[in-house]
PDB file of N, CA and C in Angstrom:
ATOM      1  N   UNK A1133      -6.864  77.145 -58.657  1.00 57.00           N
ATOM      2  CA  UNK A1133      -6.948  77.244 -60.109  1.00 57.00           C
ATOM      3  C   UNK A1133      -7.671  76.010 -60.633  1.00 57.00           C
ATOM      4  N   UNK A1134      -8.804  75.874 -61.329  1.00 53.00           N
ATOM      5  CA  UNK A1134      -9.562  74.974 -62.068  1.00 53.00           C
ATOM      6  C   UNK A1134      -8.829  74.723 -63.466  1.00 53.00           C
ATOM      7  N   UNK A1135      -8.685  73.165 -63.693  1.00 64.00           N
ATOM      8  CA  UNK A1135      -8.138  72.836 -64.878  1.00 64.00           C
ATOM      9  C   UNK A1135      -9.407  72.872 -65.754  1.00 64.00           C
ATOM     10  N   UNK A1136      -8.890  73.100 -67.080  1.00 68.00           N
ATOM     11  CA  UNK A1136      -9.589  72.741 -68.523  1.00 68.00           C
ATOM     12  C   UNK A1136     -10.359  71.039 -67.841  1.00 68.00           C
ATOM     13  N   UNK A1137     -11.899  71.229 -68.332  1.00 75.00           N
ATOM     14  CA  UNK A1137     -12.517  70.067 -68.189  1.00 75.00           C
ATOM     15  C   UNK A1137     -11.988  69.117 -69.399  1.00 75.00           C
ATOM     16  N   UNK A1138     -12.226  67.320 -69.069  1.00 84.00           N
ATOM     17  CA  UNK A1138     -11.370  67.035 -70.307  1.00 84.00           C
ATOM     18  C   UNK A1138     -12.963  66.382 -71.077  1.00 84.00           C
ATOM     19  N   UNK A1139     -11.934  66.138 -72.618  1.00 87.00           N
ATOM     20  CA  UNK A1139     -12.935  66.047 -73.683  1.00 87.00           C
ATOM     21  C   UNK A1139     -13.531  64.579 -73.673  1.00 87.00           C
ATOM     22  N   UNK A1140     -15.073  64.731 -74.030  1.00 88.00           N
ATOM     23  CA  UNK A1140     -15.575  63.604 -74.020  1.00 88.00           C
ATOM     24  C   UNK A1140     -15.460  62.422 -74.960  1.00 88.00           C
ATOM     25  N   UNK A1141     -13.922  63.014 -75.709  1.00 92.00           N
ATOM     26  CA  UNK A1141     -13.444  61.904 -76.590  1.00 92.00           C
ATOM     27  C   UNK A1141     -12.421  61.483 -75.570  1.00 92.00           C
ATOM     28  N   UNK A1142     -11.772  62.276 -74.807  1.00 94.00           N
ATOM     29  CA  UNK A1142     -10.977  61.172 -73.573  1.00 94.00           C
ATOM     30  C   UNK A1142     -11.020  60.508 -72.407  1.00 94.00           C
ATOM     31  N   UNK A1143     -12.343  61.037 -72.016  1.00 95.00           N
ATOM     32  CA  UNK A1143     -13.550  59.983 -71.447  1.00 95.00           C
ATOM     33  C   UNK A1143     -13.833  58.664 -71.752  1.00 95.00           C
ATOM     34  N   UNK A1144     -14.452  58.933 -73.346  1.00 95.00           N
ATOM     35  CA  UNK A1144     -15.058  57.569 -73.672  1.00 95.00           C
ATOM     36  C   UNK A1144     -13.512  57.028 -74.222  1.00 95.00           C
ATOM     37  N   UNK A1145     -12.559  57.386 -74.122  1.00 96.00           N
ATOM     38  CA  UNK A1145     -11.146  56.569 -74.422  1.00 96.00           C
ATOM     39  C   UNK A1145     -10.553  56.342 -73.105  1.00 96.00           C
ATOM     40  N   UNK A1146     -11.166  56.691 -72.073  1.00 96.00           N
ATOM     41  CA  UNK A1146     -10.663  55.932 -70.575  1.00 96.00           C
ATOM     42  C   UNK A1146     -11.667  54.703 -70.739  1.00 96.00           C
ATOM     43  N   UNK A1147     -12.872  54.976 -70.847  1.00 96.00           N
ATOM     44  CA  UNK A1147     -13.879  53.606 -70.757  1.00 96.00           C
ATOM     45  C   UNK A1147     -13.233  52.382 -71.417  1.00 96.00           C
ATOM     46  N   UNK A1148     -12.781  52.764 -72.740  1.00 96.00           N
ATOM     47  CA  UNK A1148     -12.310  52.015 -73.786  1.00 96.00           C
ATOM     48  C   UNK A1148     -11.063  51.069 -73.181  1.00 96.00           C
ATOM     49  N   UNK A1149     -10.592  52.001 -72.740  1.00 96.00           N
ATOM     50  CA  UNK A1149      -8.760  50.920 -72.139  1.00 96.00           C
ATOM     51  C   UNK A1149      -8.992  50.255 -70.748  1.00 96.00           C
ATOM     52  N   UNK A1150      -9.964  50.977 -70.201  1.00 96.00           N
ATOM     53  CA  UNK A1150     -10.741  49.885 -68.788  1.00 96.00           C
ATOM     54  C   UNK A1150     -11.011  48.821 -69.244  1.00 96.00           C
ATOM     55  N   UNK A1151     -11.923  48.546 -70.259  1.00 95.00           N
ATOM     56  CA  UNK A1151     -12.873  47.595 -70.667  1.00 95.00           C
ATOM     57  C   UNK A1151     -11.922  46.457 -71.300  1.00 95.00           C
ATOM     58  N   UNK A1152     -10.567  47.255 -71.443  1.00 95.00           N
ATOM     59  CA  UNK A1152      -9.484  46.357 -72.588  1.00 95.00           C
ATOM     60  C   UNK A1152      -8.776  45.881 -70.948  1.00 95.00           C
ATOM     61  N   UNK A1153      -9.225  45.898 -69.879  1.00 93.00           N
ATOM     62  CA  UNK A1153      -8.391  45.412 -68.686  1.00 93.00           C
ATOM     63  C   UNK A1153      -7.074  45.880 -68.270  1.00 93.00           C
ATOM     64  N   UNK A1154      -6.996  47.331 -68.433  1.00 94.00           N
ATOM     65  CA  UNK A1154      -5.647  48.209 -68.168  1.00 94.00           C
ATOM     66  C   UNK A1154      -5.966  48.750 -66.820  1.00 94.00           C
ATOM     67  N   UNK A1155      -5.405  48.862 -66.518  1.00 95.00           N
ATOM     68  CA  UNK A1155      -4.835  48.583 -64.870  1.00 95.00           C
ATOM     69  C   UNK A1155      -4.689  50.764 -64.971  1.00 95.00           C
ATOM     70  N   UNK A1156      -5.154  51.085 -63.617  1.00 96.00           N
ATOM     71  CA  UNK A1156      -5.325  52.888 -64.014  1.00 96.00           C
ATOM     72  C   UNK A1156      -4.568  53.398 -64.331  1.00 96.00           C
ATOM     73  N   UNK A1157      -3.351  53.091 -63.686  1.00 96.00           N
ATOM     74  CA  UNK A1157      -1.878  53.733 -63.556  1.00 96.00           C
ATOM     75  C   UNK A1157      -1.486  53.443 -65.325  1.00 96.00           C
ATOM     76  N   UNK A1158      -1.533  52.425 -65.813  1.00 97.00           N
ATOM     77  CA  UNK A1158      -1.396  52.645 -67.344  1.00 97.00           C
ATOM     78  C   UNK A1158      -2.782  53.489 -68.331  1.00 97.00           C
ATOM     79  N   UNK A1159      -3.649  53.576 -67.779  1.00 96.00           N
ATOM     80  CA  UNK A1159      -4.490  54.375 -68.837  1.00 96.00           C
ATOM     81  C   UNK A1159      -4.207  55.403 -68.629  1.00 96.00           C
ATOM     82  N   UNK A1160      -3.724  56.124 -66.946  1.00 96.00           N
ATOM     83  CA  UNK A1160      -3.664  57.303 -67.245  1.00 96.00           C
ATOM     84  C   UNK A1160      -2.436  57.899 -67.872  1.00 96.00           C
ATOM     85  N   UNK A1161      -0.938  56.921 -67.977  1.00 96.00           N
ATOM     86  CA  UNK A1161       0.062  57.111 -68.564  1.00 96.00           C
ATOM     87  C   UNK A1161      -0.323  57.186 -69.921  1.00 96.00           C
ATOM     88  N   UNK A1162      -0.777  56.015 -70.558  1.00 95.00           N
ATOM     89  CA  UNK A1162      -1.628  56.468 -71.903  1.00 95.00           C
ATOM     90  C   UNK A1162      -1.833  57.819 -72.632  1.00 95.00           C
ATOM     91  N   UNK A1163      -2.743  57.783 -71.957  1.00 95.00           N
ATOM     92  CA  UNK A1163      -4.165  59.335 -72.099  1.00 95.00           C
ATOM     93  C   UNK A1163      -3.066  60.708 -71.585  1.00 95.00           C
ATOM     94  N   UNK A1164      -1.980  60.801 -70.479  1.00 94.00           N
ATOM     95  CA  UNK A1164      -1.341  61.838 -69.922  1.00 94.00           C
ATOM     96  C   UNK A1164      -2.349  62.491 -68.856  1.00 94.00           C
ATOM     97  N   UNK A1165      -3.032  61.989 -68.205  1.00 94.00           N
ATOM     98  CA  UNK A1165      -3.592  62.243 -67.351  1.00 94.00           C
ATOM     99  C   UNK A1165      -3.519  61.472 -66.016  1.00 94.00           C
ATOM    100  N   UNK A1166      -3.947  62.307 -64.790  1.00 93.00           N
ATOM    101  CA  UNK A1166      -4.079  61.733 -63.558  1.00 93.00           C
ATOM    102  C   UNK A1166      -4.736  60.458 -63.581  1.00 93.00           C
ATOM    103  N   UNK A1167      -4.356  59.610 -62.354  1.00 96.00           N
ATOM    104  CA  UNK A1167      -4.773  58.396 -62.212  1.00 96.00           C
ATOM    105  C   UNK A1167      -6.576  58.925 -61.639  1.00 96.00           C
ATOM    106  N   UNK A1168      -6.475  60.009 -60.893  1.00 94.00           N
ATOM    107  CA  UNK A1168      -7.536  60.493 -60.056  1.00 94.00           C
ATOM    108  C   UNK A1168      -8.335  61.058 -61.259  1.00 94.00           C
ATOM    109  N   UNK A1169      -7.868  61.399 -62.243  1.00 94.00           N
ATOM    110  CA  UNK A1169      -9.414  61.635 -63.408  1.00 94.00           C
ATOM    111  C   UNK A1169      -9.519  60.555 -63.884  1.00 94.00           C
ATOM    112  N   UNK A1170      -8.911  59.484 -63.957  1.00 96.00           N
ATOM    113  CA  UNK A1170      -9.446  58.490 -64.425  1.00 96.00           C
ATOM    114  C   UNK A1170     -10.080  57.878 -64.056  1.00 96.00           C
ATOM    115  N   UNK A1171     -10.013  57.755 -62.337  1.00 96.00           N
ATOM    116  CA  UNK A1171     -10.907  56.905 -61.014  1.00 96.00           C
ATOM    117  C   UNK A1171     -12.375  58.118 -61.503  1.00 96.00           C
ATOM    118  N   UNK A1172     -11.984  59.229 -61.541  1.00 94.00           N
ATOM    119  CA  UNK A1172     -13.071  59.816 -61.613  1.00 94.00           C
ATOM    120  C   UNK A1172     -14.391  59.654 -62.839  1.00 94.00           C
ATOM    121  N   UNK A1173     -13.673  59.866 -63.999  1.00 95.00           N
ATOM    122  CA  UNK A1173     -14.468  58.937 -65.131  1.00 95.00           C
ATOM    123  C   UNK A1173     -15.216  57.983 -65.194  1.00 95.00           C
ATOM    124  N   UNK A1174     -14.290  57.234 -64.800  1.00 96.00           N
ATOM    125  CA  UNK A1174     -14.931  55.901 -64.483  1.00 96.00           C
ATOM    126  C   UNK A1174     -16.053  55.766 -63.634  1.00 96.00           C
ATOM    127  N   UNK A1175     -15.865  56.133 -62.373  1.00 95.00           N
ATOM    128  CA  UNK A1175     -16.675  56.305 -61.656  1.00 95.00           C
ATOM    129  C   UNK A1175     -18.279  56.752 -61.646  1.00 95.00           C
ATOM    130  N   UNK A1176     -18.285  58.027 -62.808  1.00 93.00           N
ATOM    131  CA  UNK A1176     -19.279  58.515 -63.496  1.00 93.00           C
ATOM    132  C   UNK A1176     -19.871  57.728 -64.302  1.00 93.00           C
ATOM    133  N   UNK A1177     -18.923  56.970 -65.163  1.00 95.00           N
ATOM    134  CA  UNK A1177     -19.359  56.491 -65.986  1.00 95.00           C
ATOM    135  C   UNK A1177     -20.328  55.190 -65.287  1.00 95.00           C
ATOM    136  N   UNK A1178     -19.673  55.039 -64.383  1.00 94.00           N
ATOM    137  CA  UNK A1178     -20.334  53.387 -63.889  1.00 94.00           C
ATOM    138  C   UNK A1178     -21.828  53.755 -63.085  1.00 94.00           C
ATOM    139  N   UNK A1179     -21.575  54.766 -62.475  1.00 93.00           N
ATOM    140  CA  UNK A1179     -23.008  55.493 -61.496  1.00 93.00           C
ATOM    141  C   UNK A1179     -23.865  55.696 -62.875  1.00 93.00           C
ATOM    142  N   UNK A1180     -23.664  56.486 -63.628  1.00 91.00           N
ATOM    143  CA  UNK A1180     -24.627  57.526 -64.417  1.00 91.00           C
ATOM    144  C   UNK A1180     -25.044  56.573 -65.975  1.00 91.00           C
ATOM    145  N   UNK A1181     -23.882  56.138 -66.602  1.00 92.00           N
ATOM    146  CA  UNK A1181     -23.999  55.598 -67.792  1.00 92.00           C
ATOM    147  C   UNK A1181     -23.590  56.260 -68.925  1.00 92.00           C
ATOM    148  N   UNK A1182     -22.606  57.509 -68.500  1.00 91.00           N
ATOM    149  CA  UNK A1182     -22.765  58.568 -69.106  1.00 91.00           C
ATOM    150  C   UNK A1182     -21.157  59.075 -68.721  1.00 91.00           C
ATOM    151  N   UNK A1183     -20.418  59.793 -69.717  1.00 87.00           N
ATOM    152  CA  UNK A1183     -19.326  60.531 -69.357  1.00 87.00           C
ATOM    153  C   UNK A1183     -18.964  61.706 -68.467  1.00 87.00           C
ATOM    154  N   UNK A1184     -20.134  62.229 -68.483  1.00 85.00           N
ATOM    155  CA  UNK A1184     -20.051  63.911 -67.591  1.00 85.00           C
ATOM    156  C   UNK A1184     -21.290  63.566 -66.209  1.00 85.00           C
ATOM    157  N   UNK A1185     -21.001  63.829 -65.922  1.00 85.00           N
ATOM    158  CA  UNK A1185     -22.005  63.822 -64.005  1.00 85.00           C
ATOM    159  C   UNK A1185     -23.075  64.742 -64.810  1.00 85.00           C
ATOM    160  N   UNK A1186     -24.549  64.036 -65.055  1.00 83.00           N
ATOM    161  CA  UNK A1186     -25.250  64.766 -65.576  1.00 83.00           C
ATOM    162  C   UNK A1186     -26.272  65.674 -64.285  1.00 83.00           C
ATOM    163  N   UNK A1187     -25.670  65.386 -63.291  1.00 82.00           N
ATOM    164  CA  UNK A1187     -26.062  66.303 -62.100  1.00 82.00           C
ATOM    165  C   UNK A1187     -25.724  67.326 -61.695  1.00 82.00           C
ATOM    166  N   UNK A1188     -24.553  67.595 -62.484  1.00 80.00           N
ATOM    167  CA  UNK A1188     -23.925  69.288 -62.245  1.00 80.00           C
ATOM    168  C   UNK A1188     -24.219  70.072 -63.450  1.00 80.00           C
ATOM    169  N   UNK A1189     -24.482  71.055 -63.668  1.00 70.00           N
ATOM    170  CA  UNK A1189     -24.812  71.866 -64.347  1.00 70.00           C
ATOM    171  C   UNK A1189     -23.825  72.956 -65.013  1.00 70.00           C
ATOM    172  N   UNK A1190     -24.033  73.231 -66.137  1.00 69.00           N
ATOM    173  CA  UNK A1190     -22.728  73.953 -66.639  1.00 69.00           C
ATOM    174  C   UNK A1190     -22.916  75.303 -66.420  1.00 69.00           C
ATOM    175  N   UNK A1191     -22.300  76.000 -65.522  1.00 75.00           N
ATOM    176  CA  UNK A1191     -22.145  77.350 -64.797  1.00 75.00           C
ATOM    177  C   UNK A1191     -21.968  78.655 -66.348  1.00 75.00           C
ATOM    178  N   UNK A1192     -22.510  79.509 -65.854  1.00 79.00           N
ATOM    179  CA  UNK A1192     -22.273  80.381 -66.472  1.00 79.00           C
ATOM    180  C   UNK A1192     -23.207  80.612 -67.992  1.00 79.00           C
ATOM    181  N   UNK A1193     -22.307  81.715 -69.110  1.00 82.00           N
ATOM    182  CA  UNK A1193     -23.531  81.902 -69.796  1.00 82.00           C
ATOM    183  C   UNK A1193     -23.093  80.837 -71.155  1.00 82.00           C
ATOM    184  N   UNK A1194     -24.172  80.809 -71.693  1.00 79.00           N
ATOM    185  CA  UNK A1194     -23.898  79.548 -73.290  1.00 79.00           C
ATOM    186  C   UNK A1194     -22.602  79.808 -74.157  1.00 79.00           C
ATOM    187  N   UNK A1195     -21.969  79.235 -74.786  1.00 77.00           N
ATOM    188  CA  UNK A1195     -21.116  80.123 -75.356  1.00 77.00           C
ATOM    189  C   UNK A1195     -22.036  80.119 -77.108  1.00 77.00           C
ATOM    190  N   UNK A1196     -21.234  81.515 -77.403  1.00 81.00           N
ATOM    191  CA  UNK A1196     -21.924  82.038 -78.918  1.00 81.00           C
ATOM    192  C   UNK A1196     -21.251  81.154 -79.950  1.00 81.00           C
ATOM    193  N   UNK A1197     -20.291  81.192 -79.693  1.00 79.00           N
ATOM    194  CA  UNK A1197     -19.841  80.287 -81.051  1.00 79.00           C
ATOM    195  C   UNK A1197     -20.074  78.895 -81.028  1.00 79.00           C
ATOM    196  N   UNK A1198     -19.934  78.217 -81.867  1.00 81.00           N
ATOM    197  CA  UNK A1198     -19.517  76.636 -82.146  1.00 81.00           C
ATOM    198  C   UNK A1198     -18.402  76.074 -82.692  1.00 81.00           C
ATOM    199  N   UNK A1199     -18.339  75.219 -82.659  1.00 81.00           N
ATOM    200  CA  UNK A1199     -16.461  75.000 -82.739  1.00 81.00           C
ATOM    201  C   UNK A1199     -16.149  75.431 -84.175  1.00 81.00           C
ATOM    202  N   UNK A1200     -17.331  74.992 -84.840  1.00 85.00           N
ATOM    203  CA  UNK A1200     -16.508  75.359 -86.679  1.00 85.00           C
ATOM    204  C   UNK A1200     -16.525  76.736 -86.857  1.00 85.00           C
ATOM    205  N   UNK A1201     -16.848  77.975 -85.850  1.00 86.00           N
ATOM    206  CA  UNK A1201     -17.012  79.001 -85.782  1.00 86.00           C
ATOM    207  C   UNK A1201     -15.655  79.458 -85.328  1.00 86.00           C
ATOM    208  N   UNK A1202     -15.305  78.708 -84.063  1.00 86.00           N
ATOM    209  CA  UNK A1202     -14.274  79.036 -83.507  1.00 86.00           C
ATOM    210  C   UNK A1202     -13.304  78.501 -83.911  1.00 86.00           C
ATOM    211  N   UNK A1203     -13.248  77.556 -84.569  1.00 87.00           N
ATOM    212  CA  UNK A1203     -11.364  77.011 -85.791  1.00 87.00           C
ATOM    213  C   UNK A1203     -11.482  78.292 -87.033  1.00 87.00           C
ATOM    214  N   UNK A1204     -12.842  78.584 -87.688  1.00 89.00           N
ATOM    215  CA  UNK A1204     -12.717  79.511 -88.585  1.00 89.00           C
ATOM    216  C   UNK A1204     -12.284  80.641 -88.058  1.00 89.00           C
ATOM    217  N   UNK A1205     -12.477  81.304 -87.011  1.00 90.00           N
ATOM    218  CA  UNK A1205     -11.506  82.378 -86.181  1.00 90.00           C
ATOM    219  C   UNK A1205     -10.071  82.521 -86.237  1.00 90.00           C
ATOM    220  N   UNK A1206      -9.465  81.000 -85.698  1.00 90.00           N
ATOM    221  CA  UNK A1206      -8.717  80.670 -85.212  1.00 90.00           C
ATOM    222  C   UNK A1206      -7.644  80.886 -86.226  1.00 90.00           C
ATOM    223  N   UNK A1207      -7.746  80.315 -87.512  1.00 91.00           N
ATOM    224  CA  UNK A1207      -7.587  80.329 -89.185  1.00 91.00           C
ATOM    225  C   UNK A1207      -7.353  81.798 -89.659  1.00 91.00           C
ATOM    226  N   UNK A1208      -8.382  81.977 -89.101  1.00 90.00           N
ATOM    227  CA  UNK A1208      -8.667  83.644 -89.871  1.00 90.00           C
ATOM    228  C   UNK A1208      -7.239  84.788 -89.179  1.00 90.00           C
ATOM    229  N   UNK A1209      -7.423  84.713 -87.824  1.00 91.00           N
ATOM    230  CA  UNK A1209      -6.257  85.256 -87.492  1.00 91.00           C
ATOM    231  C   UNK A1209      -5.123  85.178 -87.465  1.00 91.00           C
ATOM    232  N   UNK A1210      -4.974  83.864 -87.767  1.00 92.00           N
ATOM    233  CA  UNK A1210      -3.564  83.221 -88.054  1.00 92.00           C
ATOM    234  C   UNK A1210      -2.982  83.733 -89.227  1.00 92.00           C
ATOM    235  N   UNK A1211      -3.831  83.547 -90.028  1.00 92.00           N
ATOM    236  CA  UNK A1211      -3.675  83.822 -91.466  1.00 92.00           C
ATOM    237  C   UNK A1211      -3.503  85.595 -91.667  1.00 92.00           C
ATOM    238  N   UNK A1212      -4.247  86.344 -90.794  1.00 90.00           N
ATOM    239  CA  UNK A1212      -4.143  87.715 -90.479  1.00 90.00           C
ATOM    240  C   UNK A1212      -3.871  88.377 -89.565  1.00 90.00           C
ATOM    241  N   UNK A1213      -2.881  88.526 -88.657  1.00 89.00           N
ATOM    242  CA  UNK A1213      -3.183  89.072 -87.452  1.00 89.00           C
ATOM    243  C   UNK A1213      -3.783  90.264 -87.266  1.00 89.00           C
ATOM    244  N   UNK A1214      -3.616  90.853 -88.123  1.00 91.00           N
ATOM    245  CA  UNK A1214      -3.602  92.634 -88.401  1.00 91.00           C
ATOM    246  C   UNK A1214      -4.804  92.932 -88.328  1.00 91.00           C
ATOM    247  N   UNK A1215      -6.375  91.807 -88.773  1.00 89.00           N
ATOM    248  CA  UNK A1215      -7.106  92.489 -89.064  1.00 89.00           C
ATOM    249  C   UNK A1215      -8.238  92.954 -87.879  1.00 89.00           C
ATOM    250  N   UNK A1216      -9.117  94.123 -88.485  1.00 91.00           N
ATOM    251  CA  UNK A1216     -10.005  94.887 -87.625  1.00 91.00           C
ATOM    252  C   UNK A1216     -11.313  93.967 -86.781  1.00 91.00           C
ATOM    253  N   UNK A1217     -11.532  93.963 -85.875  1.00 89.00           N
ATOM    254  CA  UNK A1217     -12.642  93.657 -85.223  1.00 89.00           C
ATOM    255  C   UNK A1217     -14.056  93.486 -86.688  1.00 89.00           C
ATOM    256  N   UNK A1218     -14.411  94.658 -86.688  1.00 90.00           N
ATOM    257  CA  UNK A1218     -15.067  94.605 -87.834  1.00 90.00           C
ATOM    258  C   UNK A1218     -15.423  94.225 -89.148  1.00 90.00           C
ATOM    259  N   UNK A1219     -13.938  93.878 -89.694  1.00 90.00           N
ATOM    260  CA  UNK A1219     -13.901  92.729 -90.504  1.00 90.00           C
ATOM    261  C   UNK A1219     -13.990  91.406 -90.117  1.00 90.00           C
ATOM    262  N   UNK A1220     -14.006  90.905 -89.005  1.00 86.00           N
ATOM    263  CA  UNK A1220     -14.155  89.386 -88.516  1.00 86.00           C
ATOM    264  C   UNK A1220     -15.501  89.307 -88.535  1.00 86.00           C
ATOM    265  N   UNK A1221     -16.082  90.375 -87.774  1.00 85.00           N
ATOM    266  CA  UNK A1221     -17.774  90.409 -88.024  1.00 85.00           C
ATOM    267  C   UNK A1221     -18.564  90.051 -89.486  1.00 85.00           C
ATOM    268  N   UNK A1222     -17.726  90.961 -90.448  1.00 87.00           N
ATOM    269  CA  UNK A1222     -18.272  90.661 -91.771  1.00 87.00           C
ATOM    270  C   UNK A1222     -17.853  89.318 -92.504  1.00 87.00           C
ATOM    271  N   UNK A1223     -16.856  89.195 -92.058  1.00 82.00           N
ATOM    272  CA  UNK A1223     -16.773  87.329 -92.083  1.00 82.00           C
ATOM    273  C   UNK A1223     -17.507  86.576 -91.630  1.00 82.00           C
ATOM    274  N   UNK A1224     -18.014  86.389 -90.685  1.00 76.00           N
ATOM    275  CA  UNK A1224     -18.423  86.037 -89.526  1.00 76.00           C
ATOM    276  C   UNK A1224     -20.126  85.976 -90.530  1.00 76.00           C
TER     277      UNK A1224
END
């Protein structure tokens, strides 16, 4: 099973508590993450200059939405469960 990739706001907030001289085992208590994504981060970060391994490629197809697309969804159904496919479209 593949975990959720993590966000490149908790990336550049592993860089951040490295740089503040935190020792892994506390950033990753911090953050709630493995000590091993954090070795991993880092790691990237120090090879590449960059948060994500810009050598792997993101599999699969683009996604259609964008996030303010997808919280307005998110909203919308909350707020409605009931409603039709077709009306989200005309929202949309």
């Amino acid at each position: 099973i593949m975990t959720p990739s993590l966000s490149v706001n908790i990336k550049q907030r592993i860089v951040q508590l490295q740089q503040e001289d935190l020792a892994l085992q506390e950033i990753a208590d911090r953050l709630k993450v493995s000590v091993g994504v954090v070795h991993k981060t880092l790691s990237i970060y120090e090879q590449y200059g960059e948060y994500t391994d810009p050598s792997k490629k993101r599999m699969g197809r683009p996604p259609i939405l964008d996030d303010d697309n997808e919280c307005y969804l998110k909203s919308l159904l909350e707020s409605n469960p009931s409603i039709y496919l077709d009306e989200i479209k005309q929202k949309l």
